[in-house]
Short mmCIF file of C-alpha atoms in Angstrom, two decimals:
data_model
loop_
_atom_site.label_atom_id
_atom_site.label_comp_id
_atom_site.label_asym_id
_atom_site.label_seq_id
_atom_site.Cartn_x
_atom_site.Cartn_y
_atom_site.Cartn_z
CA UNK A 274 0.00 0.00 0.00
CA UNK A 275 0.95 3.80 -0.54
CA UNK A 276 1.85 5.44 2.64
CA UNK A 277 2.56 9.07 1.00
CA UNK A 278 0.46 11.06 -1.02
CA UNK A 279 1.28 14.14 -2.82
CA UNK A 280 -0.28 17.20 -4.14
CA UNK A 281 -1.21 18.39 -6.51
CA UNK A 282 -1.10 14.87 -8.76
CA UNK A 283 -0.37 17.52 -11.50
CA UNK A 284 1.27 20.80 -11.67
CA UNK A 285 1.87 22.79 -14.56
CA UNK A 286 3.56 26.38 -14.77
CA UNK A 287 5.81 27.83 -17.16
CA UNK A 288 9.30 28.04 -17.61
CA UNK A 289 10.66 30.30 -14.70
CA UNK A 290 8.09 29.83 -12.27
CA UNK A 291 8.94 28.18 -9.08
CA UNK A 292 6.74 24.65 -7.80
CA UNK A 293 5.65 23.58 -4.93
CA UNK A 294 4.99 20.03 -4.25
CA UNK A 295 3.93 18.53 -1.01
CA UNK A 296 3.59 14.53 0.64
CA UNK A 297 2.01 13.82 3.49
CA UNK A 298 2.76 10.23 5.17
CA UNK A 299 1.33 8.20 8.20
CA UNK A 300 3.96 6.44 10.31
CA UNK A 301 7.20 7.24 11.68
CA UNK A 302 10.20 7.34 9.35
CA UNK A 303 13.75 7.69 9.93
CA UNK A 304 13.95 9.40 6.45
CA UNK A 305 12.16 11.23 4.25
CA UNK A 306 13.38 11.47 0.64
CA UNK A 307 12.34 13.06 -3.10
CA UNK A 308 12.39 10.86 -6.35
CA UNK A 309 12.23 12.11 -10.01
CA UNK A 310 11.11 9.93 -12.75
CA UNK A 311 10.73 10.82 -16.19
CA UNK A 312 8.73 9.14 -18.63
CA UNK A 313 8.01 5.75 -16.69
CA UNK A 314 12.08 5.31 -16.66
CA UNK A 315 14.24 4.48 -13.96
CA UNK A 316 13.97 6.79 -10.21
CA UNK A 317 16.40 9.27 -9.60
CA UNK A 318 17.47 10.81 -6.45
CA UNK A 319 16.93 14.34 -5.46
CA UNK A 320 17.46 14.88 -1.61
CA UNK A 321 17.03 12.96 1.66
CA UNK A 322 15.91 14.74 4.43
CA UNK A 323 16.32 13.03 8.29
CA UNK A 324 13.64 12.74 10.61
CA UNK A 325 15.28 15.12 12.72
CA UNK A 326 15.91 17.57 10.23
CA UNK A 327 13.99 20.28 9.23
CA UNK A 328 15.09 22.11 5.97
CA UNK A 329 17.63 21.30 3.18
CA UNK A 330 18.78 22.51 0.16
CA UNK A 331 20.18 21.08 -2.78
CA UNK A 332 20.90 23.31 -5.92
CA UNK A 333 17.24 24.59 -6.81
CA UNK A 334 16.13 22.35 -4.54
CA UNK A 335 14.61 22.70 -1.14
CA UNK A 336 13.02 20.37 1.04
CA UNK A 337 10.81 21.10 4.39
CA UNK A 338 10.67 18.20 6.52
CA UNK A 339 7.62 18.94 9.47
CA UNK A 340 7.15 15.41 11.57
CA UNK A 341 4.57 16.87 13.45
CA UNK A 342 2.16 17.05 10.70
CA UNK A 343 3.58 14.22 8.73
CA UNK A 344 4.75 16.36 6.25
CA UNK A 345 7.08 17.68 3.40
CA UNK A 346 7.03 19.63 0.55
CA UNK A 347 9.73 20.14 -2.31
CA UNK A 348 9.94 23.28 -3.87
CA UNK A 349 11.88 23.54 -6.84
CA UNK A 350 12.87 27.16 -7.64
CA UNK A 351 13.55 29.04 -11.63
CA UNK A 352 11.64 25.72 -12.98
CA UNK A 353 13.27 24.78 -16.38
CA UNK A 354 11.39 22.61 -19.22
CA UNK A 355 13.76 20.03 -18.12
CA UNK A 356 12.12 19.48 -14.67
CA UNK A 357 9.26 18.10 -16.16
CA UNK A 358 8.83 14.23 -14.97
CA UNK A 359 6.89 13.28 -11.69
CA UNK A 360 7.86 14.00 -8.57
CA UNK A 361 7.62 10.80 -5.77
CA UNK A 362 8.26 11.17 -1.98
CA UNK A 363 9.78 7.80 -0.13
CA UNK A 364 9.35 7.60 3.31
CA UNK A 365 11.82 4.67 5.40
CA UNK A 366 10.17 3.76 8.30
CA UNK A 367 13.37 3.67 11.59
CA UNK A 368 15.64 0.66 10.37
CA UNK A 369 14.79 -1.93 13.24
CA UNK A 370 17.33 -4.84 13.97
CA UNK A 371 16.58 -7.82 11.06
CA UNK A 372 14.17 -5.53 9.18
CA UNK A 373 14.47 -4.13 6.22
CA UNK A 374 14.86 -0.93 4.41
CA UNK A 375 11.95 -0.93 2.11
CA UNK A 376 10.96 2.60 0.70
CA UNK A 377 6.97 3.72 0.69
CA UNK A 378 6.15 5.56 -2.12
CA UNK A 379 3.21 8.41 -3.20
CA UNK A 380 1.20 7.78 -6.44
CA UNK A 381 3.64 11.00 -7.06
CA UNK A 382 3.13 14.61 -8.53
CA UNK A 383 3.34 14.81 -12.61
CA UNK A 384 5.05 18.17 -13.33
CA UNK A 385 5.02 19.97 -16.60
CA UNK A 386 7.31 22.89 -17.21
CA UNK A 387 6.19 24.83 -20.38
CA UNK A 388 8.74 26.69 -22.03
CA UNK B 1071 31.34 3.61 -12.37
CA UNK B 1072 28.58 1.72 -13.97
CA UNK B 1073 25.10 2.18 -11.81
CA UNK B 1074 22.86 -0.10 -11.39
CA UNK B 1075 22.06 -2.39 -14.57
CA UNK B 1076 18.64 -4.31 -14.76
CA UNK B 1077 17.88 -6.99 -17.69
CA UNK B 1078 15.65 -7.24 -20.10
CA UNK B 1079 14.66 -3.31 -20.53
CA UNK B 1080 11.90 -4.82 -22.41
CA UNK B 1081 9.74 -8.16 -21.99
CA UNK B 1082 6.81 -9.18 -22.91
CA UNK B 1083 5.27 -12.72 -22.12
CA UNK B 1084 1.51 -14.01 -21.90
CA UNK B 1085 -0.75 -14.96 -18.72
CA UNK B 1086 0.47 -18.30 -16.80
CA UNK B 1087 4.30 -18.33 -18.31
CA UNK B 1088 6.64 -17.07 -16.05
CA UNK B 1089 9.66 -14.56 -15.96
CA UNK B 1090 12.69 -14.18 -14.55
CA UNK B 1091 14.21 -10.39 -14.40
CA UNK B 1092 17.86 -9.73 -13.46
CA UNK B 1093 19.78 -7.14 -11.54
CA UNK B 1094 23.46 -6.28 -11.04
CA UNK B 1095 24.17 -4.22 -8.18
CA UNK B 1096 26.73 -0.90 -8.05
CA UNK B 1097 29.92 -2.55 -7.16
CA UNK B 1098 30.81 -2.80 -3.71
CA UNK B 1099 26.35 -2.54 -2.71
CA UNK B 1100 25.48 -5.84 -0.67
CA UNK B 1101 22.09 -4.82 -0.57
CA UNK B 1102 19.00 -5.53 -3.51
CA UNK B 1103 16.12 -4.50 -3.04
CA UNK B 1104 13.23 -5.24 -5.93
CA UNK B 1105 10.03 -2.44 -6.72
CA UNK B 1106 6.95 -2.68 -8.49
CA UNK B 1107 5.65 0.54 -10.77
CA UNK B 1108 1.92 -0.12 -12.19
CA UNK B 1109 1.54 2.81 -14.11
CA UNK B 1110 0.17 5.80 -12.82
CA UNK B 1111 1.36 4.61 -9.53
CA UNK B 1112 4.45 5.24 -7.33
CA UNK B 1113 6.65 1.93 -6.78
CA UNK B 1114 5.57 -0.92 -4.07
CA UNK B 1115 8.05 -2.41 -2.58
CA UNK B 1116 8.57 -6.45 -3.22
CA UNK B 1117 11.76 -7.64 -1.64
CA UNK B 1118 14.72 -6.39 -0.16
CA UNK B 1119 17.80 -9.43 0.10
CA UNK B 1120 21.49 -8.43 1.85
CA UNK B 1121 23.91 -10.71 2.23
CA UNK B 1122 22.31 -13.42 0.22
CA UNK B 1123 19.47 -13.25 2.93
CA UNK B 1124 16.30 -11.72 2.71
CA UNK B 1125 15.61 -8.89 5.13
CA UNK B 1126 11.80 -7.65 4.10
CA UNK B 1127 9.25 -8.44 2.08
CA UNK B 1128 6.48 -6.15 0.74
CA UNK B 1129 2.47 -7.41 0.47
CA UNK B 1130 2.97 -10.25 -2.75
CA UNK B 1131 1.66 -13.55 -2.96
CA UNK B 1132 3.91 -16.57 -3.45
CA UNK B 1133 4.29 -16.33 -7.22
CA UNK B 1134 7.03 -13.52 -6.55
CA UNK B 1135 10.07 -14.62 -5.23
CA UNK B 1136 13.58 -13.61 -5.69
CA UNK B 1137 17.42 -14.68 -4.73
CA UNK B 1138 20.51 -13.12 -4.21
CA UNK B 1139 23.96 -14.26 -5.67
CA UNK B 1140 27.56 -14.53 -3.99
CA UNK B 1141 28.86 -11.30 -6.33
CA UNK B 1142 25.39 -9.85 -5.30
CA UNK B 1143 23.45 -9.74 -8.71
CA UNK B 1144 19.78 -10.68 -8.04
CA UNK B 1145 16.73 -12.04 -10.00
CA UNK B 1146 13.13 -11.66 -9.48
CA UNK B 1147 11.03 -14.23 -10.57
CA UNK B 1148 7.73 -14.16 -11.30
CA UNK B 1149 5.48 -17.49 -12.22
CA UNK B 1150 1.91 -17.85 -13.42
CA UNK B 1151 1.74 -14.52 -14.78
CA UNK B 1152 -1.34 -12.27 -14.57
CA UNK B 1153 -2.26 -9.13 -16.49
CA UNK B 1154 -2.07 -7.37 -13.45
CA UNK B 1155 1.86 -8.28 -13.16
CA UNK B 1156 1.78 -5.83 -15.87
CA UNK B 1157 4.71 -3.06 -14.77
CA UNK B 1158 8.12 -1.35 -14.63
CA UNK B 1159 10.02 -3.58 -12.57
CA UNK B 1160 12.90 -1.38 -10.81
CA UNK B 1161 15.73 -2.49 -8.43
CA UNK B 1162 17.95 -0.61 -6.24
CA UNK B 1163 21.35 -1.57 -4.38
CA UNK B 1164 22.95 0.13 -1.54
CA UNK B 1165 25.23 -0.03 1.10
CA UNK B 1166 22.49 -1.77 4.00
CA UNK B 1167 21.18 1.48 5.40
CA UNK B 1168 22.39 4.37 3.28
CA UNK B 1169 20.71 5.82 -0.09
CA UNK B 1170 19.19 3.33 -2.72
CA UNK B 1171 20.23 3.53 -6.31
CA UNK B 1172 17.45 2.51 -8.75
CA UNK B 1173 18.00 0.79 -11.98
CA UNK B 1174 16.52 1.63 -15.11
CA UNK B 1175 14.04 -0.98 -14.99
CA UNK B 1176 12.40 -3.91 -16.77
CA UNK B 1177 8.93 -2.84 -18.67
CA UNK B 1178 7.31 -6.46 -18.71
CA UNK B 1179 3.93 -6.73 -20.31
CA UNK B 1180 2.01 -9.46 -20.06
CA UNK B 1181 -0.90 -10.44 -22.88
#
């Protein structure tokens, strides 16, 4: 099952603009991290965020982490036509002794950057 | 260095036959771990195997099952295929408890 969910499920903006995407989960993690994906090919990494962090920045990139709410958002800043793919948050639940360190997905936001 | 490499990219097999999908690992990762994409979804985890063991598995039924080599390389097999197998199969290695690297996938239809 999907613990995260983002939103919007789709976001488009022009070239320039900045996006905001946001993923709400339900259990405790010990990390929460951002996924790009484009066109149904293979996940690449953006940024991992801790559970006891609280803002990070990579590039263009910057990630809010609030455990409180059970929340994060990405906001990617000066958004290029190249950004456009969909957007997944992966929560990891605290690594536990013998367990495993399976990711938990969103259903992911589809962004389109129009130039 | 190379990533992670996943083979077939493509397959495409009919309901009941079965499937086996391979990955190879980024050198020096000891841990697989195996995700399934339906489209229009985010990824579900399947298995995760370090050390030639498994250490999780997600909410499959028996016809999914997987191994892990001595040099690390895994397969996922998959017997008495359904539609609803239908997917981007994706694995990721790591170094047990640090950042996953994902593969580019196998796109396996089934007819």
């Amino acid at each position: 099952s999907q613990q995260g969910e983002e939103d919007p499920q789709a976001l488009s903006i022009q070239e320039g603009e900045n996006a905001t995407m946001n993923c709400s989960y339900k259990t405790s993690i010990n990390n929460l991290q951002w996924y790009r994906q484009n066109s149904g090919r293979g996940l690449v990494h953006l940024i991992l965020i801790r559970s006891n962090e609280r803002e990070k920045h990579s590039g263009r990139l910057r990630v809010t982490l609030d455990t409180s709410k059970k929340s994060s958002s990405l906001l990617i800043t000066a958004s290029r036509a190249a950004d456009t793919a969909s957007y997944f948050c992966a929560t990891e639940p605290p690594l536990t002794q013998g367990g495993s360190e399976k990711l938990v997905f969103g259903k992911g936001t589809k962004l389109t950057v129009n130039p | 260095d190379a990533g992670v490499t996943q083979s077939p990219t493509h397959l495409i097999k009919t309901r009941g036959q079965q499937v086996t999908l391979r990955c190879s690992p980024i050198s020096g990762h000891k841990s697989v771990s195996w995700y399934q994409q339906v489209l229009g979804q985010g990824p579900q985890f399947i298995f995760q195997y370090y050390e030639k063991e498994e250490r999780g598995r997600g909410n499959f039924p028996d016809r999914f099952s997987a191994r892990q080599f001595p040099n690390y390389s895994s397969e996922l097999n998959v017997n008495a295929l359904l539609l609803g197998d239908s997917a981007l199969y994706l694995c990721a290695s790591s170094f047990f408890g640090a950042r996953q690297f994902f593969g580019p996938g196998t796109r396996l239809t089934v007819l």
